[in-house]
Amino acid sequence: MDARNSPRVSLDRAPAMRYEPGTMRPAMSSRALFVPVALATIAASVLTSSPVRAAAEAGGVDILSILGGLVLILVGAKLGGTLFESYGQPAVLGELLAGVAIGNLGLLGIHGLEPLRSDIGISVLAQIGVLFLLFQVGLESDVKKMMAVGASSLLVAVLGVVTPMVLGLPVSAWFSPTHHTLTHWFVGATLTATSVGITARVLADLDRTASKEGRIILGAAVIDDVLGLIVLAVVAGIIEAANRGAAFDPATVVWIVGKSLLFLVGAVIVGRWLSRHAFRLATRLRGEGVLLSVALVFCFGLAFLAGMAGLAPIVGAFAAGLVLEEVHYQELRARQRETRTMHELLQPIATFLVPVFFVLMGIRVDLGAFGEAGVLGFAAVLTLVAALGKQACSLGVLEKGCDRLAVGLGMIPRGEVGLIFAGIGATLTIAGERVVDGAVFSAVVVMVTLTTLMTPPLLVWRLRPLDGGSANR
Amino acid sequence: MDARNSPRVSLDRAPAMRYEPGTMRPAMSSRALFVPVALATIAASVLTSSPVRAAAEAGGVDILSILGGLVLILVGAKLGGTLFESYGQPAVLGELLAGVAIGNLGLLGIHGLEPLRSDIGISVLAQIGVLFLLFQVGLESDVKKMMAVGASSLLVAVLGVVTPMVLGLPVSAWFSPTHHTLTHWFVGATLTATSVGITARVLADLDRTASKEGRIILGAAVIDDVLGLIVLAVVAGIIEAANRGAAFDPATVVWIVGKSLLFLVGAVIVGRWLSRHAFRLATRLRGEGVLLSVALVFCFGLAFLAGMAGLAPIVGAFAAGLVLEEVHYQELRARQRETRTMHELLQPIATFLVPVFFVLMGIRVDLGAFGEAGVLGFAAVLTLVAALGKQACSLGVLEKGCDRLAVGLGMIPRGEVGLIFAGIGATLTIAGERVVDGAVFSAVVVMVTLTTLMTPPLLVWRLRPLDGGSANR
């Protein structure tokens, strides 16, 4: 835990700085707008020159557009992060908004960067980046401490799934009266799942991952993922059965629930045994970096298995961090004469890859969706329902002395999970009509965007006073 | 340099170990064969179950097959590396051969892992991995010291391009008498370019990157890349001109040479200025990991520019390491209270990504190509010419007390550069006939494979006695 003492978010110093602009500059706020736009313009004009791209693609992957994209993303992340930290906001909000700026230059007539939205290479790096974030968060958590708030996590998760779903149904029915009832159920389903990436990052930025609120939210997010999976399976199953004219078979749901529970229980029991033995076996390996390599294999392996069980890979990465304990690798670390902690070994990789995830999340925000006719009203009410619905979570907190509102706020972001749901809905049809059509999809995109962007400032606002003047315990 | 003192290759201890099997086990040599095969079998059966893949692909990228592939690659890298290190060979050879084993399970009837060969995600990680390797190698080098052996590097590069080309022409003419003369020129061209990744890694494993031989090879490899580019441009230009019935326009070659020289001179002069100022500007940034982030932007930025100039991105990463000096970031490091050196910050990322490159290189080796009728004789002579041709390089070494043979051996590997050449040849036609047909392409693949695999043991054999009993200075 000592490694977390470095000042990540300077909440205590930032407000003072605004009143002493002479002593230290509040981090290039004017330049922050100019530089990314200028860089983006240059990159856009260069990336779109077709002969160069053709030459680069000869090697199989368009590595040059990935490299150009990475430069832009890392520069944007640092400028955005610095700007927002200097005003007491978490770096992640700056990274998201830097991404929104990069991704929506099309509104200023610069379209050259739009391929970044769907660049496979950048997407792979981002998805691996968020695994590292959750692995690190898991390492700072502890199975016993998670279990201690387990009842609260379960209640929080159930309330956070049921309430938005129940509230979402009439909203969808009101705005899309001509659609099939199952469409409304699908819209309700997109409101259920919490995307834990944003909240985990804000908690880490605030150094509150191991707090009671932090543990309840993380545990609830894992259970939430299982519940979301069940909801999706049931709704999609009913739609497919309706199309075939057959009755819905509950056995498929039992299988889905069984698989995911098997993974979670297996990860905690077998994973712990495996971790201990894998690191012991690894003491026979030679060469540099054995400790880190085994940890990576463990993290990727559990993420893979979680995915195989139908869960999000980040749940597996979190589980890997949760069951991996220092005693498992003490012997290996001593043999390798490795002086760095596991956190110090993982941190450079996280520094590289985690911002890629959040900037890309911002890049994928399509501000154009906000302007579509007939969408905005639906989207606004949907967002309201999404945010307020999760506030029922605060009723599920059983512990005393716990900030219930913070738990409710932490459950708000829907992130990529909601988008995946909507994407699946767009591929399903009932009586030849798409379950999720263009307008509904756009509304879901806006809801996901707003719930993602509103969480960091809300959490900082709520958690800041609790620190007693210092965020860096 | 102090960070390099860790024992990477235990050349001094390994031979003794073979005679004292009781004291420390020589690292699971029997298990090394079983475990990867068993893992591969499981992974193959699991990865190919289609419903799961379909579910995973709903998110855009098939992240599960990437994660499964990474687990396999990292386990294979560590087992292979350990096995070879325990017999005094560099880890990279074990990584390559682990890859060959994984990639050719099809010969045992297990075809499930073959998609790894062309997995875009793994390929992106590998290509970024080799950038980190060359960036690190560049950091340990120094512009002045490179310039001190510059004349040798230039001569070595020129001899290493001309000799294999001249030897390759009659070989191609002998084995493919019915082909157009330009085919022979193209085959000659595939023999010119040195792929510096393998040699750079072996030099690093042996801790000899900064040696005179190491510097000559690295400098020659950079010049070689420029020369190879010129040869490719000329030959491809002549073929295209011949097809159009027009004369070849030398102006295109002047432009290609100009661009690449502009990049190299620009990288050294402007890059040095930029590095100093970028790190100074970055002292105003906040948050964790600023030092590493700026270094990453610098490395990726120069790799991008090298690619734009038509050079290999690794040349840019090497140049970035070359011009980046500790004085540039001393102030930033002090402000960030960063106790780790740049090498220590980069090393975890390299531990993760560099083996991905070498194992993937092995996976892409198609042992089936060795069995194709009519290919093997051509391939064998081509490989001989490729290896012997580069030995002319030793004549280019002007320095005294330098191991000329080691320089010649270090220039042998053709790696992916030769394959890219052959791939471009396969897309060109003369009078409706492909310049590089299937048989020629297979022969080039075999030549690239063998030159890549023969280099590590040859270099270790040659450089080991020079160490005076200890590889770890």
mmCIF file with all atom_site columns, N, CA, C and O in Angstrom, chain A residues 209-240:
data_model
loop_
_atom_site.group_PDB
_atom_site.id
_atom_site.type_symbol
_atom_site.label_atom_id
_atom_site.label_alt_id
_atom_site.label_comp_id
_atom_site.label_asym_id
_atom_site.label_entity_id
_atom_site.label_seq_id
_atom_site.pdbx_PDB_ins_code
_atom_site.Cartn_x
_atom_site.Cartn_y
_atom_site.Cartn_z
_atom_site.occupancy
_atom_site.B_iso_or_equiv
_atom_site.pdbx_formal_charge
_atom_site.auth_seq_id
_atom_site.auth_comp_id
_atom_site.auth_asym_id
_atom_site.auth_atom_id
_atom_site.pdbx_PDB_model_num
ATOM 1   N N  . THR A 1 209 ? -9.639  3.069   -2.956  1.00 0.00 ? 209 THR A N  1
ATOM 2   C CA . THR A 1 209 ? -10.022 1.742   -3.422  1.00 0.00 ? 209 THR A CA 1
ATOM 3   C C  . THR A 1 209 ? -10.357 0.813   -2.258  1.00 0.00 ? 209 THR A C  1
ATOM 4   O O  . THR A 1 209 ? -11.310 0.031   -2.320  1.00 0.00 ? 209 THR A O  1
ATOM 5   N N  . ALA A 1 210 ? -9.573  0.885   -1.179  1.00 0.00 ? 210 ALA A N  1
ATOM 6   C CA . ALA A 1 210 ? -9.740  -0.062  -0.081  1.00 0.00 ? 210 ALA A CA 1
ATOM 7   C C  . ALA A 1 210 ? -10.742 0.410   0.972   1.00 0.00 ? 210 ALA A C  1
ATOM 8   O O  . ALA A 1 210 ? -10.981 -0.276  1.956   1.00 0.00 ? 210 ALA A O  1
ATOM 9   N N  . SER A 1 211 ? -11.370 1.574   0.745   1.00 0.00 ? 211 SER A N  1
ATOM 10  C CA . SER A 1 211 ? -12.352 2.060   1.718   1.00 0.00 ? 211 SER A CA 1
ATOM 11  C C  . SER A 1 211 ? -13.589 1.163   1.697   1.00 0.00 ? 211 SER A C  1
ATOM 12  O O  . SER A 1 211 ? -13.787 0.379   0.777   1.00 0.00 ? 211 SER A O  1
ATOM 13  N N  . LYS A 1 212 ? -14.424 1.286   2.728   1.00 0.00 ? 212 LYS A N  1
ATOM 14  C CA . LYS A 1 212 ? -15.630 0.458   2.801   1.00 0.00 ? 212 LYS A CA 1
ATOM 15  C C  . LYS A 1 212 ? -16.517 0.704   1.576   1.00 0.00 ? 212 LYS A C  1
ATOM 16  O O  . LYS A 1 212 ? -17.001 -0.235  0.943   1.00 0.00 ? 212 LYS A O  1
ATOM 17  N N  . GLU A 1 213 ? -16.699 1.980   1.217   1.00 0.00 ? 213 GLU A N  1
ATOM 18  C CA . GLU A 1 213 ? -17.523 2.313   0.049   1.00 0.00 ? 213 GLU A CA 1
ATOM 19  C C  . GLU A 1 213 ? -16.915 1.681   -1.204  1.00 0.00 ? 213 GLU A C  1
ATOM 20  O O  . GLU A 1 213 ? -17.625 1.122   -2.037  1.00 0.00 ? 213 GLU A O  1
ATOM 21  N N  . GLY A 1 214 ? -15.591 1.795   -1.307  1.00 0.00 ? 214 GLY A N  1
ATOM 22  C CA . GLY A 1 214 ? -14.897 1.248   -2.475  1.00 0.00 ? 214 GLY A CA 1
ATOM 23  C C  . GLY A 1 214 ? -15.124 -0.243  -2.607  1.00 0.00 ? 214 GLY A C  1
ATOM 24  O O  . GLY A 1 214 ? -15.450 -0.745  -3.687  1.00 0.00 ? 214 GLY A O  1
ATOM 25  N N  . ARG A 1 215 ? -15.001 -0.970  -1.498  1.00 0.00 ? 215 ARG A N  1
ATOM 26  C CA . ARG A 1 215 ? -15.170 -2.421  -1.541  1.00 0.00 ? 215 ARG A CA 1
ATOM 27  C C  . ARG A 1 215 ? -16.603 -2.810  -1.890  1.00 0.00 ? 215 ARG A C  1
ATOM 28  O O  . ARG A 1 215 ? -16.836 -3.737  -2.653  1.00 0.00 ? 215 ARG A O  1
ATOM 29  N N  . ILE A 1 216 ? -17.573 -2.087  -1.291  1.00 0.00 ? 216 ILE A N  1
ATOM 30  C CA . ILE A 1 216 ? -18.984 -2.400  -1.605  1.00 0.00 ? 216 ILE A CA 1
ATOM 31  C C  . ILE A 1 216 ? -19.243 -2.200  -3.095  1.00 0.00 ? 216 ILE A C  1
ATOM 32  O O  . ILE A 1 216 ? -19.842 -3.039  -3.766  1.00 0.00 ? 216 ILE A O  1
ATOM 33  N N  . ILE A 1 217 ? -18.747 -1.083  -3.650  1.00 0.00 ? 217 ILE A N  1
ATOM 34  C CA . ILE A 1 217 ? -18.982 -0.793  -5.067  1.00 0.00 ? 217 ILE A CA 1
ATOM 35  C C  . ILE A 1 217 ? -18.326 -1.864  -5.941  1.00 0.00 ? 217 ILE A C  1
ATOM 36  O O  . ILE A 1 217 ? -18.943 -2.388  -6.873  1.00 0.00 ? 217 ILE A O  1
ATOM 37  N N  . LEU A 1 218 ? -17.060 -2.214  -5.643  1.00 0.00 ? 218 LEU A N  1
ATOM 38  C CA . LEU A 1 218 ? -16.359 -3.195  -6.476  1.00 0.00 ? 218 LEU A CA 1
ATOM 39  C C  . LEU A 1 218 ? -17.046 -4.557  -6.420  1.00 0.00 ? 218 LEU A C  1
ATOM 40  O O  . LEU A 1 218 ? -17.233 -5.211  -7.452  1.00 0.00 ? 218 LEU A O  1
ATOM 41  N N  . GLY A 1 219 ? -17.434 -4.964  -5.205  1.00 0.00 ? 219 GLY A N  1
ATOM 42  C CA . GLY A 1 219 ? -18.129 -6.243  -5.073  1.00 0.00 ? 219 GLY A CA 1
ATOM 43  C C  . GLY A 1 219 ? -19.460 -6.220  -5.812  1.00 0.00 ? 219 GLY A C  1
ATOM 44  O O  . GLY A 1 219 ? -19.812 -7.170  -6.531  1.00 0.00 ? 219 GLY A O  1
ATOM 45  N N  . ALA A 1 220 ? -20.188 -5.116  -5.655  1.00 0.00 ? 220 ALA A N  1
ATOM 46  C CA . ALA A 1 220 ? -21.486 -5.000  -6.318  1.00 0.00 ? 220 ALA A CA 1
ATOM 47  C C  . ALA A 1 220 ? -21.312 -5.023  -7.832  1.00 0.00 ? 220 ALA A C  1
ATOM 48  O O  . ALA A 1 220 ? -22.124 -5.604  -8.549  1.00 0.00 ? 220 ALA A O  1
ATOM 49  N N  . ALA A 1 221 ? -20.225 -4.422  -8.325  1.00 0.00 ? 221 ALA A N  1
ATOM 50  C CA . ALA A 1 221 ? -20.003 -4.384  -9.781  1.00 0.00 ? 221 ALA A CA 1
ATOM 51  C C  . ALA A 1 221 ? -19.775 -5.784  -10.329 1.00 0.00 ? 221 ALA A C  1
ATOM 52  O O  . ALA A 1 221 ? -20.236 -6.114  -11.422 1.00 0.00 ? 221 ALA A O  1
ATOM 53  N N  . VAL A 1 222 ? -19.073 -6.630  -9.548  1.00 0.00 ? 222 VAL A N  1
ATOM 54  C CA . VAL A 1 222 ? -18.845 -8.010  -9.995  1.00 0.00 ? 222 VAL A CA 1
ATOM 55  C C  . VAL A 1 222 ? -20.177 -8.763  -10.055 1.00 0.00 ? 222 VAL A C  1
ATOM 56  O O  . VAL A 1 222 ? -20.507 -9.412  -11.049 1.00 0.00 ? 222 VAL A O  1
ATOM 57  N N  . ILE A 1 223 ? -20.977 -8.644  -8.979  1.00 0.00 ? 223 ILE A N  1
ATOM 58  C CA . ILE A 1 223 ? -22.279 -9.325  -8.941  1.00 0.00 ? 223 ILE A CA 1
ATOM 59  C C  . ILE A 1 223 ? -23.191 -8.766  -10.031 1.00 0.00 ? 223 ILE A C  1
ATOM 60  O O  . ILE A 1 223 ? -23.913 -9.494  -10.710 1.00 0.00 ? 223 ILE A O  1
ATOM 61  N N  . ASP A 1 224 ? -23.130 -7.439  -10.180 1.00 0.00 ? 224 ASP A N  1
ATOM 62  C CA . ASP A 1 224 ? -23.891 -6.737  -11.206 1.00 0.00 ? 224 ASP A CA 1
ATOM 63  C C  . ASP A 1 224 ? -23.626 -7.326  -12.585 1.00 0.00 ? 224 ASP A C  1
ATOM 64  O O  . ASP A 1 224 ? -24.533 -7.482  -13.417 1.00 0.00 ? 224 ASP A O  1
ATOM 65  N N  . ASP A 1 225 ? -22.344 -7.643  -12.843 1.00 0.00 ? 225 ASP A N  1
ATOM 66  C CA . ASP A 1 225 ? -21.979 -8.212  -14.139 1.00 0.00 ? 225 ASP A CA 1
ATOM 67  C C  . ASP A 1 225 ? -22.689 -9.550  -14.355 1.00 0.00 ? 225 ASP A C  1
ATOM 68  O O  . ASP A 1 225 ? -23.168 -9.835  -15.447 1.00 0.00 ? 225 ASP A O  1
ATOM 69  N N  . VAL A 1 226 ? -22.755 -10.347 -13.280 1.00 0.00 ? 226 VAL A N  1
ATOM 70  C CA . VAL A 1 226 ? -23.450 -11.639 -13.374 1.00 0.00 ? 226 VAL A CA 1
ATOM 71  C C  . VAL A 1 226 ? -24.937 -11.407 -13.614 1.00 0.00 ? 226 VAL A C  1
ATOM 72  O O  . VAL A 1 226 ? -25.546 -12.021 -14.500 1.00 0.00 ? 226 VAL A O  1
ATOM 73  N N  . LEU A 1 227 ? -25.525 -10.477 -12.831 1.00 0.00 ? 227 LEU A N  1
ATOM 74  C CA . LEU A 1 227 ? -26.955 -10.203 -12.977 1.00 0.00 ? 227 LEU A CA 1
ATOM 75  C C  . LEU A 1 227 ? -27.277 -9.660  -14.367 1.00 0.00 ? 227 LEU A C  1
ATOM 76  O O  . LEU A 1 227 ? -28.253 -10.061 -14.996 1.00 0.00 ? 227 LEU A O  1
ATOM 77  N N  . GLY A 1 228 ? -26.419 -8.752  -14.851 1.00 0.00 ? 228 GLY A N  1
ATOM 78  C CA . GLY A 1 228 ? -26.630 -8.175  -16.177 1.00 0.00 ? 228 GLY A CA 1
ATOM 79  C C  . GLY A 1 228 ? -26.631 -9.265  -17.245 1.00 0.00 ? 228 GLY A C  1
ATOM 80  O O  . GLY A 1 228 ? -27.432 -9.249  -18.183 1.00 0.00 ? 228 GLY A O  1
ATOM 81  N N  . LEU A 1 229 ? -25.696 -10.210 -17.068 1.00 0.00 ? 229 LEU A N  1
ATOM 82  C CA . LEU A 1 229 ? -25.586 -11.336 -17.990 1.00 0.00 ? 229 LEU A CA 1
ATOM 83  C C  . LEU A 1 229 ? -26.884 -12.136 -18.007 1.00 0.00 ? 229 LEU A C  1
ATOM 84  O O  . LEU A 1 229 ? -27.364 -12.549 -19.067 1.00 0.00 ? 229 LEU A O  1
ATOM 85  N N  . ILE A 1 230 ? -27.460 -12.341 -16.813 1.00 0.00 ? 230 ILE A N  1
ATOM 86  C CA . ILE A 1 230 ? -28.704 -13.112 -16.717 1.00 0.00 ? 230 ILE A CA 1
ATOM 87  C C  . ILE A 1 230 ? -29.841 -12.353 -17.399 1.00 0.00 ? 230 ILE A C  1
ATOM 88  O O  . ILE A 1 230 ? -30.593 -12.921 -18.191 1.00 0.00 ? 230 ILE A O  1
ATOM 89  N N  . VAL A 1 231 ? -29.924 -11.039 -17.097 1.00 0.00 ? 231 VAL A N  1
ATOM 90  C CA . VAL A 1 231 ? -30.987 -10.230 -17.702 1.00 0.00 ? 231 VAL A CA 1
ATOM 91  C C  . VAL A 1 231 ? -30.888 -10.290 -19.220 1.00 0.00 ? 231 VAL A C  1
ATOM 92  O O  . VAL A 1 231 ? -31.872 -10.529 -19.924 1.00 0.00 ? 231 VAL A O  1
ATOM 93  N N  . LEU A 1 232 ? -29.648 -10.098 -19.715 1.00 0.00 ? 232 LEU A N  1
ATOM 94  C CA . LEU A 1 232 ? -29.440 -10.116 -21.166 1.00 0.00 ? 232 LEU A CA 1
ATOM 95  C C  . LEU A 1 232 ? -29.855 -11.459 -21.753 1.00 0.00 ? 232 LEU A C  1
ATOM 96  O O  . LEU A 1 232 ? -30.535 -11.524 -22.786 1.00 0.00 ? 232 LEU A O  1
ATOM 97  N N  . ALA A 1 233 ? -29.439 -12.543 -21.070 1.00 0.00 ? 233 ALA A N  1
ATOM 98  C CA . ALA A 1 233 ? -29.731 -13.881 -21.583 1.00 0.00 ? 233 ALA A CA 1
ATOM 99  C C  . ALA A 1 233 ? -31.243 -14.124 -21.613 1.00 0.00 ? 233 ALA A C  1
ATOM 100 O O  . ALA A 1 233 ? -31.776 -14.672 -22.580 1.00 0.00 ? 233 ALA A O  1
ATOM 101 N N  . VAL A 1 234 ? -31.929 -13.682 -20.558 1.00 0.00 ? 234 VAL A N  1
ATOM 102 C CA . VAL A 1 234 ? -33.373 -13.898 -20.484 1.00 0.00 ? 234 VAL A CA 1
ATOM 103 C C  . VAL A 1 234 ? -34.082 -13.106 -21.583 1.00 0.00 ? 234 VAL A C  1
ATOM 104 O O  . VAL A 1 234 ? -34.873 -13.663 -22.361 1.00 0.00 ? 234 VAL A O  1
ATOM 105 N N  . VAL A 1 235 ? -33.763 -11.801 -21.674 1.00 0.00 ? 235 VAL A N  1
ATOM 106 C CA . VAL A 1 235 ? -34.460 -10.963 -22.659 1.00 0.00 ? 235 VAL A CA 1
ATOM 107 C C  . VAL A 1 235 ? -34.161 -11.437 -24.078 1.00 0.00 ? 235 VAL A C  1
ATOM 108 O O  . VAL A 1 235 ? -35.068 -11.615 -24.899 1.00 0.00 ? 235 VAL A O  1
ATOM 109 N N  . ALA A 1 236 ? -32.878 -11.664 -24.378 1.00 0.00 ? 236 ALA A N  1
ATOM 110 C CA . ALA A 1 236 ? -32.514 -12.123 -25.723 1.00 0.00 ? 236 ALA A CA 1
ATOM 111 C C  . ALA A 1 236 ? -33.132 -13.492 -25.997 1.00 0.00 ? 236 ALA A C  1
ATOM 112 O O  . ALA A 1 236 ? -33.599 -13.758 -27.109 1.00 0.00 ? 236 ALA A O  1
ATOM 113 N N  . GLY A 1 237 ? -33.162 -14.357 -24.971 1.00 0.00 ? 237 GLY A N  1
ATOM 114 C CA . GLY A 1 237 ? -33.754 -15.686 -25.124 1.00 0.00 ? 237 GLY A CA 1
ATOM 115 C C  . GLY A 1 237 ? -35.240 -15.618 -25.430 1.00 0.00 ? 237 GLY A C  1
ATOM 116 O O  . GLY A 1 237 ? -35.734 -16.328 -26.302 1.00 0.00 ? 237 GLY A O  1
ATOM 117 N N  . ILE A 1 238 ? -35.940 -14.735 -24.717 1.00 0.00 ? 238 ILE A N  1
ATOM 118 C CA . ILE A 1 238 ? -37.380 -14.582 -24.953 1.00 0.00 ? 238 ILE A CA 1
ATOM 119 C C  . ILE A 1 238 ? -37.637 -14.077 -26.372 1.00 0.00 ? 238 ILE A C  1
ATOM 120 O O  . ILE A 1 238 ? -38.529 -14.566 -27.071 1.00 0.00 ? 238 ILE A O  1
ATOM 121 N N  . ILE A 1 239 ? -36.799 -13.121 -26.805 1.00 0.00 ? 239 ILE A N  1
ATOM 122 C CA . ILE A 1 239 ? -36.982 -12.573 -28.161 1.00 0.00 ? 239 ILE A CA 1
ATOM 123 C C  . ILE A 1 239 ? -36.747 -13.659 -29.203 1.00 0.00 ? 239 ILE A C  1
ATOM 124 O O  . ILE A 1 239 ? -37.535 -13.817 -30.149 1.00 0.00 ? 239 ILE A O  1
ATOM 125 N N  . GLU A 1 240 ? -35.676 -14.425 -29.038 1.00 0.00 ? 240 GLU A N  1
ATOM 126 C CA . GLU A 1 240 ? -35.379 -15.472 -30.014 1.00 0.00 ? 240 GLU A CA 1
ATOM 127 C C  . GLU A 1 240 ? -36.469 -16.546 -30.018 1.00 0.00 ? 240 GLU A C  1
ATOM 128 O O  . GLU A 1 240 ? -36.864 -17.038 -31.077 1.00 0.00 ? 240 GLU A O  1
#
